[in-house]
């Protein structure tokens, strides 16, 4: 719960790959607020419009996290 107390927000793009369940689950178990993408694999869509070849998806998630929970200064 260290991350929860710190208000840590993480944007993760799992690229519809093998870690699509474990990545977000691990981060949530540590207490982070997780915004994820690429978590609907069908066996054919790995890295399709997501992942390292499509960084805009993660950037959009980051922007969403700011809108939902604005950074306090």
CSV table of N, CA and C in Angstrom, one decimal:
chain,number,residue,atom,x,y,z
A,1,UNK,N,0.8,-1.2,0.0
A,1,UNK,CA,0.0,0.0,0.0
A,1,UNK,C,0.8,1.3,0.0
A,2,UNK,N,2.1,1.1,-0.2
A,2,UNK,CA,3.0,2.3,-0.2
A,2,UNK,C,2.6,3.2,-1.4
A,3,UNK,N,2.4,2.5,-2.5
A,3,UNK,CA,2.0,3.3,-3.7
A,3,UNK,C,0.7,4.0,-3.5
A,4,UNK,N,-0.3,3.4,-2.8
A,4,UNK,CA,-1.6,4.0,-2.6
A,4,UNK,C,-1.4,5.2,-1.7
A,5,UNK,N,-0.6,5.1,-0.7
A,5,UNK,CA,-0.4,6.3,0.2
A,5,UNK,C,0.3,7.4,-0.5
A,6,UNK,N,1.1,7.1,-1.5
A,6,UNK,CA,1.8,8.1,-2.3
A,6,UNK,C,0.9,8.6,-3.4
A,7,UNK,N,-0.2,8.0,-3.7
A,7,UNK,CA,-1.1,8.4,-4.8
A,7,UNK,C,-0.5,8.1,-6.1
A,8,UNK,N,0.3,7.0,-6.2
A,8,UNK,CA,0.9,6.7,-7.5
A,8,UNK,C,-0.1,6.2,-8.5
A,9,UNK,N,0.0,6.8,-9.7
A,9,UNK,CA,-0.8,6.4,-10.8
A,9,UNK,C,0.1,5.9,-11.9
A,10,UNK,N,-0.2,4.8,-12.5
A,10,UNK,CA,0.6,4.2,-13.5
A,10,UNK,C,-0.2,3.9,-14.7
A,11,UNK,N,0.3,4.3,-15.9
A,11,UNK,CA,-0.3,3.9,-17.2
A,11,UNK,C,0.5,2.8,-17.8
A,12,UNK,N,-0.1,1.7,-18.1
A,12,UNK,CA,0.6,0.5,-18.6
A,12,UNK,C,-0.1,0.0,-19.9
A,13,UNK,N,0.7,-0.2,-20.9
A,13,UNK,CA,0.2,-0.8,-22.2
A,13,UNK,C,0.7,-2.2,-22.3
A,14,UNK,N,-0.1,-3.2,-22.1
A,14,UNK,CA,0.3,-4.6,-22.1
A,14,UNK,C,0.4,-5.1,-23.5
A,15,UNK,N,0.1,-4.4,-24.6
A,15,UNK,CA,0.3,-4.7,-26.0
A,15,UNK,C,-0.4,-6.0,-26.4
A,16,UNK,N,-1.5,-6.4,-25.6
A,16,UNK,CA,-2.2,-7.6,-25.9
A,16,UNK,C,-1.3,-8.8,-25.9
A,17,UNK,N,-0.3,-8.7,-25.0
A,17,UNK,CA,0.6,-9.8,-24.9
A,17,UNK,C,0.4,-10.7,-23.7
A,18,UNK,N,1.4,-11.5,-23.3
A,18,UNK,CA,1.3,-12.5,-22.3
A,18,UNK,C,1.1,-11.8,-20.9
A,19,UNK,N,1.6,-10.6,-20.7
A,19,UNK,CA,1.4,-10.0,-19.4
A,19,UNK,C,0.1,-9.2,-19.2
A,20,UNK,N,-0.8,-9.4,-20.1
A,20,UNK,CA,-2.0,-8.5,-20.1
A,20,UNK,C,-2.8,-8.6,-18.8
A,21,UNK,N,-2.7,-9.8,-18.1
A,21,UNK,CA,-3.4,-9.9,-16.8
A,21,UNK,C,-2.5,-9.6,-15.6
A,22,UNK,N,-1.3,-10.2,-15.7
A,22,UNK,CA,-0.4,-10.1,-14.5
A,22,UNK,C,0.2,-8.7,-14.3
A,23,UNK,N,0.4,-7.9,-15.3
A,23,UNK,CA,1.0,-6.6,-15.2
A,23,UNK,C,0.1,-5.7,-14.4
A,24,UNK,N,-1.1,-5.4,-14.8
A,24,UNK,CA,-2.0,-4.6,-14.1
A,24,UNK,C,-2.3,-5.1,-12.7
A,25,UNK,N,-2.5,-6.5,-12.6
A,25,UNK,CA,-2.8,-7.1,-11.3
A,25,UNK,C,-1.7,-6.9,-10.3
A,26,UNK,N,-0.5,-7.0,-10.7
A,26,UNK,CA,0.7,-6.8,-9.8
A,26,UNK,C,0.7,-5.4,-9.3
A,27,UNK,N,0.6,-4.4,-10.2
A,27,UNK,CA,0.6,-3.0,-9.9
A,27,UNK,C,-0.5,-2.6,-8.9
A,28,UNK,N,-1.7,-3.1,-9.2
A,28,UNK,CA,-2.9,-2.9,-8.3
A,28,UNK,C,-2.6,-3.5,-6.9
A,29,UNK,N,-2.0,-4.7,-6.9
A,29,UNK,CA,-1.8,-5.3,-5.6
A,29,UNK,C,-0.8,-4.5,-4.8
A,30,UNK,N,0.0,-3.7,-5.4
A,30,UNK,CA,0.9,-2.9,-4.7
A,30,UNK,C,0.3,-1.5,-4.3
A,31,UNK,N,-0.9,-1.3,-4.7
A,31,UNK,CA,-1.7,-0.2,-4.2
A,31,UNK,C,-1.7,1.0,-5.2
A,32,UNK,N,-1.2,0.8,-6.4
A,32,UNK,CA,-1.2,1.9,-7.4
A,32,UNK,C,-2.5,1.9,-8.1
A,33,UNK,N,-2.9,3.1,-8.5
A,33,UNK,CA,-4.0,3.3,-9.4
A,33,UNK,C,-3.6,3.1,-10.8
A,34,UNK,N,-4.1,2.1,-11.5
A,34,UNK,CA,-3.6,1.6,-12.8
A,34,UNK,C,-4.6,2.0,-13.9
A,35,UNK,N,-4.1,2.6,-14.9
A,35,UNK,CA,-4.8,2.8,-16.2
A,35,UNK,C,-4.1,2.0,-17.2
A,36,UNK,N,-4.9,1.0,-17.8
A,36,UNK,CA,-4.3,0.1,-18.7
A,36,UNK,C,-4.9,0.1,-20.1
A,37,UNK,N,-4.1,-0.4,-21.0
A,37,UNK,CA,-4.5,-0.6,-22.4
A,37,UNK,C,-3.9,-1.9,-22.9
A,38,UNK,N,-4.3,-2.4,-24.0
A,38,UNK,CA,-3.8,-3.6,-24.6
A,38,UNK,C,-4.0,-4.8,-23.7
A,39,UNK,N,-5.2,-4.9,-23.2
A,39,UNK,CA,-5.5,-6.0,-22.3
A,39,UNK,C,-6.7,-6.9,-22.9
A,40,UNK,N,-6.8,-6.9,-24.2
A,40,UNK,CA,-7.8,-7.8,-24.8
A,40,UNK,C,-7.2,-8.6,-26.0
A,41,UNK,N,-6.3,-9.5,-25.6
A,41,UNK,CA,-5.6,-10.3,-26.7
A,41,UNK,C,-6.6,-11.3,-27.3
A,42,UNK,N,-6.4,-11.6,-28.6
A,42,UNK,CA,-7.2,-12.6,-29.2
A,42,UNK,C,-6.3,-13.6,-29.9
A,43,UNK,N,-5.0,-13.5,-29.7
A,43,UNK,CA,-4.1,-14.4,-30.3
A,43,UNK,C,-3.5,-13.9,-31.6
A,44,UNK,N,-4.1,-12.9,-32.2
A,44,UNK,CA,-3.7,-12.3,-33.4
A,44,UNK,C,-3.3,-10.8,-33.3
A,45,UNK,N,-3.7,-10.2,-32.2
A,45,UNK,CA,-3.5,-8.7,-32.2
A,45,UNK,C,-2.4,-8.2,-31.3
A,46,UNK,N,-1.4,-9.0,-31.0
A,46,UNK,CA,-0.2,-8.6,-30.2
A,46,UNK,C,0.4,-7.4,-30.9
A,47,UNK,N,0.6,-6.3,-30.2
A,47,UNK,CA,1.2,-5.0,-30.7
A,47,UNK,C,0.4,-4.3,-31.7
A,48,UNK,N,-0.9,-4.7,-32.0
A,48,UNK,CA,-1.7,-4.1,-33.0
A,48,UNK,C,-2.3,-2.8,-32.4
A,49,UNK,N,-1.9,-1.7,-32.9
A,49,UNK,CA,-2.3,-0.4,-32.5
A,49,UNK,C,-2.0,-0.2,-31.0
A,50,UNK,N,-1.0,-0.8,-30.4
A,50,UNK,CA,-0.6,-0.7,-29.0
A,50,UNK,C,0.8,-1.1,-28.8
A,51,UNK,N,1.3,-1.1,-27.6
A,51,UNK,CA,2.6,-1.5,-27.3
A,51,UNK,C,3.7,-0.5,-27.7
A,52,UNK,N,4.9,-1.0,-27.8
A,52,UNK,CA,6.0,-0.1,-28.1
A,52,UNK,C,6.0,0.5,-29.5
A,53,UNK,N,5.2,-0.1,-30.4
A,53,UNK,CA,5.1,0.4,-31.7
A,53,UNK,C,4.0,1.5,-31.8
A,54,UNK,N,3.3,1.7,-30.7
A,54,UNK,CA,2.2,2.7,-30.8
A,54,UNK,C,2.1,3.4,-29.4
A,55,UNK,N,3.2,4.2,-29.1
A,55,UNK,CA,3.3,4.9,-27.8
A,55,UNK,C,2.2,5.9,-27.5
A,56,UNK,N,1.4,6.3,-28.5
A,56,UNK,CA,0.4,7.3,-28.2
A,56,UNK,C,-0.7,6.7,-27.3
A,57,UNK,N,-0.9,5.4,-27.3
A,57,UNK,CA,-1.9,4.8,-26.4
A,57,UNK,C,-1.6,5.0,-25.0
A,58,UNK,N,-0.3,4.8,-24.6
A,58,UNK,CA,0.1,5.1,-23.2
A,58,UNK,C,0.1,6.5,-22.9
A,59,UNK,N,0.5,7.4,-23.9
A,59,UNK,CA,0.4,8.8,-23.7
A,59,UNK,C,-1.1,9.2,-23.4
A,60,UNK,N,-2.0,8.7,-24.1
A,60,UNK,CA,-3.4,9.0,-23.9
A,60,UNK,C,-3.9,8.5,-22.5
A,61,UNK,N,-3.4,7.4,-22.1
A,61,UNK,CA,-3.7,6.9,-20.7
A,61,UNK,C,-3.2,7.8,-19.7
A,62,UNK,N,-2.0,8.3,-19.9
A,62,UNK,CA,-1.4,9.3,-18.9
A,62,UNK,C,-2.3,10.5,-18.8
A,63,UNK,N,-2.7,11.1,-20.0
A,63,UNK,CA,-3.5,12.2,-20.0
A,63,UNK,C,-4.9,12.0,-19.3
A,64,UNK,N,-5.4,10.8,-19.5
A,64,UNK,CA,-6.7,10.4,-18.8
A,64,UNK,C,-6.5,10.4,-17.3
A,65,UNK,N,-5.3,9.9,-16.9
A,65,UNK,CA,-5.1,9.8,-15.4
A,65,UNK,C,-5.0,11.2,-14.8
A,66,UNK,N,-4.5,12.1,-15.6
A,66,UNK,CA,-4.4,13.5,-15.1
A,66,UNK,C,-5.8,14.1,-15.0
A,67,UNK,N,-6.7,13.8,-15.9
A,67,UNK,CA,-8.0,14.3,-15.9
A,67,UNK,C,-8.9,13.8,-14.8
A,68,UNK,N,-8.7,12.5,-14.5
A,68,UNK,CA,-9.5,11.8,-13.5
A,68,UNK,C,-9.0,12.2,-12.1
A,69,UNK,N,-7.6,12.3,-12.0
A,69,UNK,CA,-7.0,12.6,-10.7
A,69,UNK,C,-6.0,13.7,-10.9
A,70,UNK,N,-6.4,15.0,-11.0
A,70,UNK,CA,-5.4,16.0,-11.2
A,70,UNK,C,-4.2,16.0,-10.2
A,71,UNK,N,-3.1,16.4,-10.7
A,71,UNK,CA,-1.9,16.4,-9.9
A,71,UNK,C,-2.0,17.7,-9.0
A,72,UNK,N,-1.9,17.5,-7.7
A,72,UNK,CA,-1.9,18.6,-6.8
A,72,UNK,C,-0.6,19.2,-6.5
A,73,UNK,N,-0.5,20.5,-6.5
A,73,UNK,CA,0.8,21.1,-6.3
A,73,UNK,C,0.8,21.8,-4.9
